[in-house]
Coordinates of C-alpha atoms and ligand atoms in Angstrom, one line a residue:
X1 CA 6.3 -168.8 -65.6
X2 CA 8.3 -166.0 -67.1
X3 CA 7.4 -165.2 -70.7
X4 CA 9.6 -166.9 -73.3
X5 CA 10.6 -163.5 -74.7
X6 CA 12.3 -162.7 -71.4
X7 CA 14.2 -166.0 -71.0
X8 CA 17.9 -165.2 -71.2
X9 CA 19.8 -166.8 -74.1
X10 CA 23.4 -167.9 -73.7
X11 CA 25.5 -168.1 -76.8
X12 CA 29.1 -169.2 -76.1
X13 CA 30.2 -166.9 -73.2
X14 CA 27.7 -164.2 -73.9
X15 CA 24.3 -163.9 -72.2
X16 CA 21.4 -162.0 -73.8
X17 CA 19.1 -160.9 -71.0
X18 CA 16.1 -161.4 -73.3
X19 CA 15.3 -162.5 -76.9
X20 CA 14.7 -159.0 -78.3
X21 CA 17.3 -157.6 -80.7
X22 CA 17.5 -154.3 -82.5
X23 CA 17.9 -155.3 -86.1
X24 CA 20.8 -153.5 -87.9
X25 CA 19.6 -150.2 -89.5
X26 CA 21.6 -147.8 -91.6
X27 CA 21.4 -144.3 -90.3
X28 CA 23.2 -142.7 -93.2
X29 CA 24.6 -140.2 -90.7
X30 CA 28.3 -140.9 -90.7
X31 CA 31.1 -138.8 -92.2
X32 CA 34.1 -140.7 -93.6
X33 CA 32.7 -143.8 -91.8
X34 CA 32.9 -142.2 -88.4
X35 CA 30.2 -142.8 -85.9
X36 CA 29.1 -139.7 -84.0
X37 CA 26.6 -138.4 -81.4
X38 CA 23.6 -139.5 -83.6
X39 CA 24.7 -143.1 -83.4
X40 CA 25.4 -142.9 -79.7
X41 CA 22.0 -141.4 -78.9
X42 CA 20.1 -143.6 -81.3
X43 CA 21.7 -146.9 -80.2
X44 CA 22.0 -145.7 -76.6
X45 CA 18.2 -145.0 -76.4
X46 CA 17.4 -148.6 -77.5
X47 CA 19.8 -149.9 -74.8
X48 CA 18.0 -147.8 -72.2
X49 CA 14.8 -149.3 -73.7
X50 CA 15.8 -152.8 -72.6
X51 CA 16.9 -154.6 -75.8
X52 CA 18.9 -157.8 -75.1
X53 CA 21.1 -157.2 -78.2
X54 CA 21.7 -154.2 -80.4
X55 CA 23.3 -154.9 -83.8
X56 CA 24.8 -151.8 -85.2
X57 CA 24.0 -151.0 -88.8
X58 CA 25.8 -152.3 -91.9
X59 CA 29.4 -151.1 -91.2
X60 CA 31.6 -151.1 -94.3
X61 CA 34.8 -153.1 -94.3
X62 CA 36.2 -150.8 -97.0
X63 CA 35.3 -147.3 -98.3
X64 CA 34.1 -148.9 -101.5
X65 CA 31.9 -151.2 -99.5
X66 CA 29.6 -148.4 -98.4
X67 CA 26.1 -148.1 -99.9
X68 CA 26.4 -144.4 -99.5
X69 CA 29.1 -141.9 -98.4
X70 CA 27.1 -141.5 -95.2
X71 CA 27.5 -145.2 -94.0
X72 CA 29.3 -146.3 -90.9
X73 CA 32.7 -147.7 -91.6
X74 CA 35.2 -149.9 -89.8
X75 CA 38.0 -149.9 -92.3
X76 CA 40.6 -148.0 -90.3
X77 CA 41.7 -147.9 -86.7
X78 CA 40.7 -144.3 -86.3
X79 CA 37.1 -145.5 -86.4
X80 CA 37.5 -147.5 -83.2
X81 CA 37.5 -144.9 -80.3
X82 CA 34.0 -143.5 -81.0
X83 CA 32.6 -147.1 -81.5
X84 CA 34.1 -147.9 -78.2
X85 CA 32.2 -145.1 -76.6
X86 CA 29.0 -146.6 -78.0
X87 CA 29.7 -150.2 -77.0
X88 CA 30.6 -149.0 -73.5
X89 CA 27.3 -147.2 -73.0
X90 CA 25.3 -150.1 -74.5
X91 CA 27.1 -152.5 -72.2
X92 CA 26.5 -150.3 -69.1
X93 CA 22.7 -150.8 -69.7
X94 CA 23.0 -154.6 -69.6
X95 CA 22.6 -154.9 -73.4
X96 CA 25.0 -156.8 -75.6
X97 CA 26.6 -154.7 -78.4
X98 CA 26.8 -156.3 -81.8
X99 CA 27.9 -155.0 -85.2
X100 CA 27.1 -156.0 -88.8
X101 CA 30.1 -156.2 -91.1
X102 CA 29.2 -155.4 -94.7
X103 CA 30.3 -154.8 -98.2
X104 CA 27.5 -153.4 -100.5
X105 CA 29.0 -154.8 -103.8
X106 CA 27.0 -153.7 -106.8
X107 CA 24.6 -151.7 -104.6
X108 CA 27.3 -149.4 -103.4
X109 CA 28.0 -145.8 -104.5
X110 CA 24.5 -144.5 -104.1
X111 CA 23.0 -141.4 -102.5
X112 CA 21.3 -141.8 -99.1
X113 CA 17.5 -142.4 -99.2
X114 CA 16.6 -138.8 -98.4
X115 CA 19.1 -137.4 -100.9
X116 CA 17.5 -139.3 -103.7
X117 CA 18.8 -142.9 -103.5
X118 CA 20.2 -142.6 -107.0
X119 CA 23.6 -143.8 -108.2
X120 CA 26.2 -141.2 -107.2
X121 CA 27.3 -139.0 -110.0
X122 CA 31.0 -138.5 -110.7
X123 CA 31.0 -135.0 -109.0
X124 CA 29.4 -136.6 -105.9
X125 CA 32.4 -139.0 -105.6
X126 CA 31.0 -142.0 -107.4
X127 CA 33.3 -145.1 -107.2
X128 CA 33.6 -148.3 -109.2
X129 CA 31.4 -151.0 -107.7
X130 CA 32.3 -154.7 -107.7
X131 CA 30.3 -157.9 -108.0
X132 CA 30.7 -161.6 -108.9
X133 CA 29.7 -160.7 -112.5
X134 CA 29.3 -157.5 -114.4
X135 CA 25.5 -157.4 -114.0
X136 CA 23.9 -154.3 -112.4
X137 CA 21.2 -154.6 -109.8
X138 CA 19.0 -152.2 -111.7
X139 CA 19.3 -151.2 -115.4
X140 CA 19.9 -147.7 -114.3
X141 CA 22.9 -148.6 -112.1
X142 CA 26.5 -148.4 -113.4
X143 CA 28.0 -151.6 -114.5
X144 CA 29.9 -153.3 -111.6
X145 CA 33.3 -154.8 -112.2
X146 CA 33.5 -158.6 -112.0
X147 CA 35.9 -159.4 -109.1
X148 CA 39.3 -160.8 -109.8
X149 CA 41.0 -163.3 -107.5
X150 CA 43.1 -160.5 -106.1
X151 CA 40.1 -158.5 -105.3
X152 CA 38.5 -161.5 -103.6
X153 CA 41.6 -162.0 -101.5
X154 CA 41.5 -158.3 -100.4
X155 CA 37.8 -158.5 -99.6
X156 CA 38.4 -161.5 -97.2
X157 CA 41.3 -159.7 -95.6
X158 CA 39.1 -156.6 -95.2
X159 CA 36.4 -158.6 -93.4
X160 CA 39.1 -160.1 -91.1
X161 CA 40.6 -156.7 -90.2
X162 CA 37.2 -155.2 -89.6
X163 CA 36.3 -158.1 -87.2
X164 CA 39.6 -157.5 -85.3
X165 CA 38.7 -153.8 -85.0
X166 CA 35.1 -154.7 -83.9
X167 CA 36.7 -156.7 -81.1
X168 CA 38.9 -153.8 -80.1
X169 CA 35.9 -151.5 -80.1
X170 CA 34.1 -153.7 -77.5
X171 CA 31.5 -155.5 -79.7
X172 CA 30.6 -158.9 -78.4
X173 CA 28.6 -160.2 -81.4
X174 CA 29.7 -159.9 -85.1
X175 CA 27.1 -160.4 -87.8
X176 CA 28.3 -160.9 -91.4
X177 CA 26.0 -159.3 -93.8
X178 CA 25.2 -161.9 -96.6
X179 CA 21.7 -160.6 -97.3
X180 CA 19.7 -158.0 -99.3
X181 CA 21.7 -158.2 -102.5
X182 CA 24.9 -156.9 -101.1
X183 CA 28.3 -158.4 -102.1
X184 CA 28.3 -161.7 -100.3
X185 CA 24.6 -162.3 -101.1
X186 CA 25.2 -161.6 -104.8
X187 CA 27.8 -164.4 -104.8
X188 CA 25.2 -166.9 -103.5
X189 CA 22.5 -166.5 -106.1
X190 CA 22.8 -167.9 -109.6
X191 CA 20.9 -164.9 -110.8
X192 CA 23.6 -162.5 -109.9
X193 CA 26.6 -164.8 -110.0
X194 CA 27.5 -166.0 -113.5
X195 CA 31.1 -166.4 -112.7
X196 CA 32.8 -169.4 -114.2
X197 CA 35.8 -169.7 -111.8
X198 CA 35.8 -171.4 -108.4
X199 CA 33.5 -168.8 -107.0
X200 CA 30.6 -169.4 -109.5
X201 CA 28.6 -172.1 -110.9
X202 CA 27.9 -175.0 -108.6
X203 CA 26.4 -174.4 -105.1
X204 CA 29.8 -175.2 -103.5
X205 CA 31.4 -172.5 -105.6
X206 CA 28.8 -169.8 -105.0
X207 CA 29.0 -170.4 -101.3
X208 CA 32.8 -170.5 -101.2
X209 CA 33.3 -166.7 -100.6
X210 CA 31.0 -166.5 -97.7
X211 CA 32.6 -169.6 -96.1
X212 CA 36.1 -168.2 -96.6
X213 CA 35.0 -164.9 -95.0
X214 CA 33.6 -166.8 -92.0
X215 CA 36.8 -168.8 -91.6
X216 CA 38.9 -165.6 -91.8
X217 CA 36.7 -163.7 -89.4
X218 CA 36.8 -166.6 -86.9
X219 CA 40.6 -166.5 -86.9
X220 CA 40.4 -163.1 -85.1
X221 CA 37.0 -163.2 -83.5
X222 CA 37.3 -165.0 -80.2
X223 CA 36.0 -168.6 -80.0
X224 CA 33.8 -167.7 -77.0
X225 CA 32.1 -164.8 -78.8
X226 CA 29.0 -165.3 -81.0
X227 CA 29.2 -165.1 -84.8
X228 CA 26.0 -164.5 -86.7
X229 CA 25.3 -164.5 -90.5
X230 CA 22.4 -162.6 -92.0
X231 CA 21.1 -164.3 -95.2
X232 CA 18.3 -163.6 -97.6
X233 CA 16.7 -167.0 -97.2
X234 CA 15.1 -166.7 -100.7
X235 CA 15.4 -164.4 -103.7
X236 CA 11.7 -164.8 -104.2
X237 CA 12.5 -165.3 -107.9
X238 CA 12.4 -168.1 -110.4
X239 CA 15.8 -169.6 -110.9
X240 CA 17.2 -167.9 -107.9
X241 CA 18.4 -168.8 -104.4
X242 CA 15.8 -170.7 -102.4
X243 CA 15.0 -171.7 -98.9
X244 CA 16.2 -175.2 -99.7
X245 CA 19.6 -173.7 -100.5
X246 CA 19.5 -171.7 -97.3
X247 CA 18.9 -174.9 -95.2
X248 CA 22.0 -176.6 -96.8
X249 CA 24.1 -173.4 -96.4
X250 CA 23.0 -173.1 -92.7
X251 CA 24.1 -176.6 -92.0
X252 CA 27.5 -175.9 -93.5
X253 CA 27.8 -172.6 -91.5
X254 CA 26.9 -174.4 -88.3
X255 CA 29.8 -176.7 -88.9
X256 CA 32.3 -173.8 -89.2
X257 CA 31.3 -172.2 -85.9
X258 CA 28.6 -169.8 -87.0
X259 CA 26.2 -169.6 -84.1
X260 CA 23.0 -168.0 -85.5
X261 CA 21.4 -167.4 -88.8
X262 CA 19.5 -164.2 -89.0
X263 CA 16.8 -165.0 -91.6
X264 CA 15.8 -162.1 -93.8
X265 CA 14.9 -162.4 -97.5
X266 CA 15.0 -160.7 -100.9
X267 CA 16.9 -157.6 -102.2
X268 CA 19.1 -159.4 -104.6
X269 CA 16.9 -159.2 -107.7
X270 CA 13.6 -157.4 -108.4
X271 CA 10.8 -159.6 -107.1
X272 CA 7.3 -159.6 -105.8
X273 CA 7.6 -160.2 -102.0
X274 CA 4.5 -161.2 -100.0
X275 CA 5.2 -158.7 -97.2
X276 CA 2.9 -159.1 -94.1
X277 CA 3.1 -159.8 -90.4
X278 CA 5.9 -162.4 -89.7
X279 CA 6.4 -163.0 -93.4
X280 CA 9.9 -164.2 -93.0
X281 CA 9.5 -166.2 -89.7
X282 CA 8.8 -169.5 -91.5
X283 CA 12.4 -169.3 -92.9
X284 CA 13.9 -169.0 -89.4
X285 CA 11.6 -171.8 -88.2
X286 CA 12.6 -174.2 -91.0
X287 CA 16.3 -173.6 -90.7
X288 CA 16.2 -174.0 -87.0
X289 CA 14.2 -177.3 -87.2
X290 CA 16.2 -178.8 -90.0
X291 CA 19.7 -177.9 -89.0
X292 CA 19.6 -177.3 -85.2
X293 CA 21.4 -174.0 -85.5
X294 CA 20.0 -171.0 -83.6
X295 CA 18.0 -168.6 -85.8
X296 CA 16.7 -165.1 -85.6
X297 CA 13.3 -164.1 -87.1
X298 CA 13.0 -160.7 -88.6
X299 CA 10.4 -158.8 -90.7
X300 CA 7.1 -157.2 -89.6
X301 CA 7.3 -158.4 -86.0
X302 CA 5.6 -155.4 -84.5
X303 CA 3.7 -156.5 -81.3
X304 CA 4.4 -158.1 -78.0
X305 CA 2.2 -161.1 -78.9
X306 CA 3.8 -161.6 -82.2
X307 CA 7.3 -161.6 -80.7
X308 CA 6.3 -163.8 -77.8
X309 CA 4.5 -166.3 -80.0
X310 CA 7.7 -166.8 -82.2
X311 CA 9.8 -167.6 -79.2
X312 CA 7.3 -169.6 -77.2
X313 CA 6.5 -171.8 -80.2
X314 CA 10.2 -172.3 -80.8
X315 CA 10.0 -170.9 -84.3
X316 CA 13.2 -168.9 -83.7
X317 CA 15.6 -168.2 -80.8
X318 CA 15.6 -164.4 -81.0
X319 CA 13.4 -161.8 -82.7
X320 CA 15.0 -158.8 -84.5
X321 CA 12.9 -155.7 -84.8
X322 CA 13.8 -152.8 -87.0
X323 CA 11.0 -150.2 -87.7
X324 CA 9.1 -151.0 -84.6
X325 CA 12.2 -150.0 -82.6
X326 CA 12.2 -146.7 -84.5
X327 CA 8.6 -146.1 -83.4
X328 CA 9.2 -147.3 -79.9
X329 CA 12.8 -147.4 -78.5
X330 CA 11.3 -148.8 -75.2
X331 CA 9.6 -151.8 -76.9
X332 CA 11.2 -154.3 -74.6
X333 CA 10.1 -152.4 -71.4
X334 CA 6.6 -152.2 -72.8
X335 CA 6.6 -155.8 -73.9
X336 CA 7.6 -156.9 -70.4
X337 CA 4.7 -154.9 -68.9
X338 CA 2.3 -156.4 -71.5
X339 CA 3.4 -159.9 -70.5
X340 CA 3.4 -159.2 -66.8
X341 CA 7.2 -159.7 -66.5
X342 CA 9.1 -157.6 -64.0
X343 CA 12.3 -156.4 -65.7
X344 CA 14.8 -153.8 -64.5
X345 CA 14.3 -150.3 -65.7
X346 CA 17.1 -147.8 -65.6
X347 CA 17.3 -146.3 -62.1
X348 CA 16.8 -142.8 -63.6
X349 CA 13.4 -143.9 -65.0
X350 CA 12.1 -145.9 -62.0
X351 CA 9.5 -143.3 -61.0
X352 CA 7.7 -143.9 -64.3
X353 CA 7.7 -147.8 -64.0
Ligands
FMN401 C1 16.1 -147.5 -91.8 C2 16.4 -148.9 -92.1 C3 17.7 -149.3 -92.3 C4 18.1 -150.6 -92.5 N1 19.4 -150.9 -92.6 C5 19.8 -152.3 -92.6 C6 21.2 -152.7 -92.4 O1 22.1 -151.8 -92.2 N2 21.4 -154.0 -92.5 C7 20.5 -154.9 -92.6 O2 20.8 -156.1 -92.7 N3 19.2 -154.6 -92.7 C8 18.8 -153.3 -92.7 N4 17.5 -152.9 -92.7 C9 16.5 -154.0 -92.7 C10 16.1 -154.3 -91.2 O3 17.1 -154.7 -90.4 C11 14.9 -155.4 -91.2 O4 15.4 -156.6 -91.7 C12 13.7 -154.9 -92.0 O5 13.4 -153.6 -91.8 C13 12.5 -155.8 -91.7 O6 12.2 -155.6 -90.3 P1 11.0 -154.7 -89.7 O7 9.7 -155.1 -90.4 O8 11.0 -155.0 -88.2 O9 11.4 -153.3 -90.0 C14 17.1 -151.6 -92.5 C15 15.8 -151.2 -92.4 C16 15.4 -149.9 -92.1 C17 14.0 -149.6 -91.9

């Protein structure tokens, strides 16, 4: 029997040829939000390497939604043509192109990692960050501005326009980024959301913004294309967002036509995280079992056996690999070989198969 990792997965009208996805990874290599040759070669290599799905990095729905000035953006139509070139190449390799739509919230306006990762100074073009409440992520970060109703309405509209552009650019999967302490995540957690209006307080209020974003995106994102949401399944902190909350949220999202929950964790508040092999997989497993929604497992999935065991034991429906894909763009081709599965290689590479 064919290995589980190489069983196709059909979500709505889209078929993933295997269960291996490239997890979204910021490249901090864009100028004014524009993708360029780096992104084409980086993502293109992983399509050549046989991934079933590639989710392009956190792509900002507005200029202020960028973590750094070097982030990819999808806030203006001019961004579309080069993205189209990328999706067209990815598609030509039999890989499904996806994109993560993001707003960095109170973690925006920083330098890229290799430029220091500090808050931008005024002369570096710093901008005012936004959040549910005026609480910085780190004490050393500038104070974010608590969002007004008008700024929430604009945000929802920005996600919607970005999804419409993603469609035009040829993406087949949209993932809404509601993890890692970025704007939508910061609304979910009571540790970062102290708002007293209809977007803060009770669970129903803290989840309202994400739900409104999903509804808005679905009005422009075709019914037969998959919609994913990445969450931080737990804050790993006392008094914070928990896996129980994530189970309840996932059931709600399933009811409003979200197809898959991509289960990450942490990043919203300082916390001690027990990082190790498959350390977040239990979240994907529990959400899948208790709600019936498709899930993605991510985090320290580095070997063929680890990836195969997650799918064959039905702990998740796809695995998303990040750093392992930086080490080995051909991970899926190598995994197939390890599992004795015959998969297509690009014709140009057949002599090495
Ligand atoms: C260079 C780099 C950039 C990342 N950028 C993003 C991103 O844009 N969006 C996101 O949700 N996660 C991002 N992540 C997190 C990964 O998608 C993934 O969840 C995390 O690295 C754990 O998986 P791994 O152990 O396979 O690396 C990034 C990780 C790395 C290493």
